[in-house]
Amino acid sequence: GLNENADENQQLNCLTELCNFLSIGTEDTVSGFRSDAFVPLLVQCMRKEHNIDIMILAARALTHLMEALPSSCNTVVAAGAVKVFCEKLLAIEFIDLAEQCLHALEKLSTEHAHILLKEGALAAMLEYIDFFGISIQRKVVHTAANLCKRVPKNCFLMVVDTLPTLTNFLTYDDCKLVE
């Protein structure tokens, strides 16, 4: 039901069921889930610019999958999802989709920081940070901190460009954000 040739209503139904399944899944209950088969289809669904519901549900499914099955993060990265998450953040049209992309990037930020940096995730996350509520801003700053912990030399310039924005957070009134 998620392949390119499927009817979009069928895709929506499949994505909804998949999100419901993955949202309550644990590593034990989804251990047999074939992430290598589903992840590329979900990334493909995120590129359906004409259907916001499909894009949001696909991003949500990827996030739920990474939460339930942490080993799937490698598959998500290999499928090119990081680039798509960043594209959606930079061409922000739908706040719900952008927030879902931020959640997904946070899941990837500890184990795949160098890939996120290379794909420009730090700049993408910070580009429109002021449009988000404080809880999402905290998530962005937390993710940025994860990305900046061990910056490889070949990614250093990507961090330097964001330093003014990151430094600006030190002036915010929110104590949790400043931490």
mmCIF file of C-alpha atoms in Angstrom:
data_model
loop_
_atom_site.group_PDB
_atom_site.id
_atom_site.type_symbol
_atom_site.label_atom_id
_atom_site.label_comp_id
_atom_site.label_asym_id
_atom_site.label_seq_id
_atom_site.Cartn_x
_atom_site.Cartn_y
_atom_site.Cartn_z
ATOM 1 C CA GLY A 1 0.000 0.000 0.000
ATOM 2 C CA LEU A 2 2.886 2.487 0.269
ATOM 3 C CA ASN A 3 4.455 2.022 -3.148
ATOM 4 C CA GLU A 4 4.329 4.711 -5.825
ATOM 5 C CA ASN A 5 1.501 3.075 -7.744
ATOM 6 C CA ALA A 6 -0.854 2.871 -4.780
ATOM 7 C CA ASP A 7 -3.859 5.159 -4.503
ATOM 8 C CA GLU A 8 -3.166 8.050 -2.129
ATOM 9 C CA ASN A 9 -6.146 7.177 0.057
ATOM 10 C CA GLN A 10 -4.708 3.697 0.392
ATOM 11 C CA GLN A 11 -1.330 5.204 1.254
ATOM 12 C CA LEU A 12 -2.935 7.415 3.910
ATOM 13 C CA ASN A 13 -4.677 4.410 5.439
ATOM 14 C CA CYS A 14 -1.463 2.374 5.439
ATOM 15 C CA LEU A 15 0.526 5.240 6.954
ATOM 16 C CA THR A 16 -2.091 5.777 9.655
ATOM 17 C CA GLU A 17 -2.055 2.079 10.581
ATOM 18 C CA LEU A 18 1.731 2.001 10.509
ATOM 19 C CA CYS A 19 1.947 5.058 12.787
ATOM 20 C CA ASN A 20 -0.532 3.521 15.207
ATOM 21 C CA PHE A 21 1.399 0.239 15.256
ATOM 22 C CA LEU A 22 4.796 1.871 15.694
ATOM 23 C CA SER A 23 3.622 4.408 18.285
ATOM 24 C CA ILE A 24 2.810 1.632 20.746
ATOM 25 C CA GLY A 25 5.644 -0.631 19.645
ATOM 26 C CA THR A 26 8.630 -1.611 21.694
ATOM 27 C CA GLU A 27 11.893 -3.118 20.574
ATOM 28 C CA ASP A 28 10.470 -6.553 21.436
ATOM 29 C CA THR A 29 7.154 -6.113 19.629
ATOM 30 C CA VAL A 30 8.622 -4.638 16.426
ATOM 31 C CA SER A 31 11.848 -6.658 16.279
ATOM 32 C CA GLY A 32 10.602 -8.524 13.189
ATOM 33 C CA PHE A 33 9.647 -5.315 11.412
ATOM 34 C CA ARG A 34 11.464 -4.992 8.082
ATOM 35 C CA SER A 35 12.705 -1.438 8.311
ATOM 36 C CA ASP A 36 14.876 -1.946 5.236
ATOM 37 C CA ALA A 37 11.713 -2.536 3.200
ATOM 38 C CA PHE A 38 9.614 0.270 4.684
ATOM 39 C CA VAL A 39 12.058 3.126 5.250
ATOM 40 C CA PRO A 40 12.781 3.876 1.560
ATOM 41 C CA LEU A 41 9.027 3.940 0.890
ATOM 42 C CA LEU A 42 8.480 6.314 3.811
ATOM 43 C CA VAL A 43 11.240 8.629 2.579
ATOM 44 C CA GLN A 44 9.599 8.540 -0.852
ATOM 45 C CA CYS A 45 6.257 9.472 0.749
ATOM 46 C CA MET A 46 7.913 12.463 2.411
ATOM 47 C CA ARG A 47 8.614 13.818 -1.069
ATOM 48 C CA LYS A 48 4.921 13.971 -2.022
ATOM 49 C CA GLU A 49 4.793 17.766 -1.965
ATOM 50 C CA HIS A 50 1.160 17.851 -3.061
ATOM 51 C CA ASN A 51 -0.096 15.859 -0.054
ATOM 52 C CA ILE A 52 0.804 17.255 3.354
ATOM 53 C CA ASP A 53 -0.992 14.463 5.213
ATOM 54 C CA ILE A 54 1.145 11.800 3.555
ATOM 55 C CA MET A 55 4.326 13.768 4.254
ATOM 56 C CA ILE A 56 3.489 14.270 7.940
ATOM 57 C CA LEU A 57 2.432 10.664 8.479
ATOM 58 C CA ALA A 58 5.572 9.371 6.749
ATOM 59 C CA ALA A 59 7.787 11.585 8.931
ATOM 60 C CA ARG A 60 5.843 10.488 12.009
ATOM 61 C CA ALA A 61 6.214 6.819 11.061
ATOM 62 C CA LEU A 62 9.969 7.250 10.667
ATOM 63 C CA THR A 63 10.177 8.918 14.076
ATOM 64 C CA HIS A 64 8.069 6.240 15.768
ATOM 65 C CA LEU A 65 10.159 3.544 14.091
ATOM 66 C CA MET A 66 13.391 5.041 15.428
ATOM 67 C CA GLU A 67 11.867 5.270 18.905
ATOM 68 C CA ALA A 68 10.586 1.696 18.907
ATOM 69 C CA LEU A 69 13.542 0.162 17.073
ATOM 70 C CA PRO A 70 16.704 2.235 17.594
ATOM 71 C CA SER A 71 18.692 0.010 15.227
ATOM 72 C CA SER A 72 16.509 1.341 12.395
ATOM 73 C CA CYS A 73 18.286 4.716 12.639
ATOM 74 C CA ASN A 74 21.035 3.344 10.409
ATOM 75 C CA THR A 75 18.469 2.424 7.765
ATOM 76 C CA VAL A 76 16.803 5.834 8.035
ATOM 77 C CA VAL A 77 20.145 7.564 7.470
ATOM 78 C CA ALA A 78 21.114 5.236 4.609
ATOM 79 C CA ALA A 79 17.786 5.896 2.860
ATOM 80 C CA GLY A 80 18.536 9.614 2.652
ATOM 81 C CA ALA A 81 15.953 10.738 5.177
ATOM 82 C CA VAL A 82 18.266 13.314 6.790
ATOM 83 C CA LYS A 83 18.457 15.279 3.555
ATOM 84 C CA VAL A 84 14.664 15.216 3.218
ATOM 85 C CA PHE A 85 14.159 16.311 6.841
ATOM 86 C CA CYS A 86 16.502 19.249 6.218
ATOM 87 C CA GLU A 87 14.764 20.174 2.955
ATOM 88 C CA LYS A 88 11.408 20.280 4.743
ATOM 89 C CA LEU A 89 12.857 22.509 7.465
ATOM 90 C CA LEU A 90 14.438 24.940 5.023
ATOM 91 C CA ALA A 91 11.341 25.221 2.850
ATOM 92 C CA ILE A 92 9.026 25.452 5.814
ATOM 93 C CA GLU A 93 5.448 25.414 4.601
ATOM 94 C CA PHE A 94 3.754 23.390 7.292
ATOM 95 C CA ILE A 95 4.676 23.804 10.945
ATOM 96 C CA ASP A 96 3.441 20.296 11.838
ATOM 97 C CA LEU A 97 5.748 18.732 9.250
ATOM 98 C CA ALA A 98 8.667 20.886 10.396
ATOM 99 C CA GLU A 99 8.102 19.867 14.031
ATOM 100 C CA GLN A 100 7.989 16.207 13.046
ATOM 101 C CA CYS A 101 11.267 16.610 11.146
ATOM 102 C CA LEU A 102 12.824 18.187 14.231
ATOM 103 C CA HIS A 103 11.706 15.222 16.357
ATOM 104 C CA ALA A 104 13.249 12.820 13.848
ATOM 105 C CA LEU A 105 16.538 14.728 13.722
ATOM 106 C CA GLU A 106 16.692 14.701 17.505
ATOM 107 C CA LYS A 107 16.437 10.897 17.447
ATOM 108 C CA LEU A 108 19.373 10.741 15.048
ATOM 109 C CA SER A 109 21.499 13.405 16.728
ATOM 110 C CA THR A 110 23.425 11.282 19.205
ATOM 111 C CA GLU A 111 24.545 8.408 16.990
ATOM 112 C CA HIS A 112 24.668 10.156 13.615
ATOM 113 C CA ALA A 113 25.776 13.680 14.460
ATOM 114 C CA HIS A 114 28.454 13.831 11.770
ATOM 115 C CA ILE A 115 25.972 12.883 9.053
ATOM 116 C CA LEU A 116 23.481 15.461 10.270
ATOM 117 C CA LEU A 117 26.206 18.093 10.250
ATOM 118 C CA LYS A 118 27.312 17.147 6.723
ATOM 119 C CA GLU A 119 23.711 17.361 5.490
ATOM 120 C CA GLY A 120 23.319 20.833 6.994
ATOM 121 C CA ALA A 121 20.887 19.838 9.726
ATOM 122 C CA LEU A 122 22.256 22.327 12.249
ATOM 123 C CA ALA A 123 21.639 25.317 9.997
ATOM 124 C CA ALA A 124 18.279 23.901 8.863
ATOM 125 C CA MET A 125 17.092 23.451 12.453
ATOM 126 C CA LEU A 126 18.126 26.946 13.458
ATOM 127 C CA GLU A 127 16.832 28.751 10.345
ATOM 128 C CA TYR A 128 13.270 29.307 11.580
ATOM 129 C CA ILE A 129 13.628 28.513 15.288
ATOM 130 C CA ASP A 130 11.784 31.687 16.323
ATOM 131 C CA PHE A 131 8.595 30.410 14.646
ATOM 132 C CA PHE A 132 8.357 27.502 17.071
ATOM 133 C CA GLY A 133 7.043 27.359 20.607
ATOM 134 C CA ILE A 134 9.408 27.126 23.552
ATOM 135 C CA SER A 135 9.173 23.324 23.869
ATOM 136 C CA ILE A 136 10.279 22.872 20.251
ATOM 137 C CA GLN A 137 12.990 25.500 20.687
ATOM 138 C CA ARG A 138 14.301 23.497 23.646
ATOM 139 C CA LYS A 139 14.316 20.363 21.491
ATOM 140 C CA VAL A 140 16.254 22.201 18.770
ATOM 141 C CA VAL A 141 18.839 23.485 21.248
ATOM 142 C CA HIS A 142 19.189 20.009 22.770
ATOM 143 C CA THR A 143 19.681 18.508 19.311
ATOM 144 C CA ALA A 144 22.173 21.255 18.413
ATOM 145 C CA ALA A 145 24.116 20.465 21.591
ATOM 146 C CA ASN A 146 24.242 16.794 20.568
ATOM 147 C CA LEU A 147 25.569 17.773 17.148
ATOM 148 C CA CYS A 148 28.228 20.075 18.565
ATOM 149 C CA LYS A 149 29.677 17.664 21.159
ATOM 150 C CA ARG A 150 32.186 16.018 18.828
ATOM 151 C CA VAL A 151 32.479 18.019 15.634
ATOM 152 C CA PRO A 152 34.732 16.399 13.019
ATOM 153 C CA LYS A 153 37.239 18.763 11.428
ATOM 154 C CA ASN A 154 35.535 18.491 8.040
ATOM 155 C CA CYS A 155 32.266 19.745 9.570
ATOM 156 C CA PHE A 156 33.691 22.580 11.629
ATOM 157 C CA LEU A 157 32.710 25.323 9.151
ATOM 158 C CA MET A 158 29.084 24.157 9.324
ATOM 159 C CA VAL A 159 29.119 24.813 13.050
ATOM 160 C CA VAL A 160 31.003 28.116 12.855
ATOM 161 C CA ASP A 161 28.302 29.590 10.609
ATOM 162 C CA THR A 162 25.677 28.892 13.279
ATOM 163 C CA LEU A 163 27.645 30.201 16.279
ATOM 164 C CA PRO A 164 25.970 33.641 16.298
ATOM 165 C CA THR A 165 22.545 31.986 16.501
ATOM 166 C CA LEU A 166 23.684 29.492 19.117
ATOM 167 C CA THR A 167 25.328 32.238 21.175
ATOM 168 C CA ASN A 168 22.128 34.256 21.043
ATOM 169 C CA PHE A 169 20.370 31.520 23.047
ATOM 170 C CA LEU A 170 22.480 32.493 26.038
ATOM 171 C CA THR A 171 20.491 35.739 26.241
ATOM 172 C CA TYR A 172 17.077 34.022 26.377
ATOM 173 C CA ASP A 173 15.013 34.229 29.561
ATOM 174 C CA ASP A 174 14.156 30.502 29.522
ATOM 175 C CA CYS A 175 16.526 28.756 31.946
ATOM 176 C CA LYS A 176 16.070 25.319 30.357
ATOM 177 C CA LEU A 177 16.911 26.714 26.939
ATOM 178 C CA VAL A 178 20.065 28.392 28.202
ATOM 179 C CA GLU A 179 21.279 25.194 29.913
#
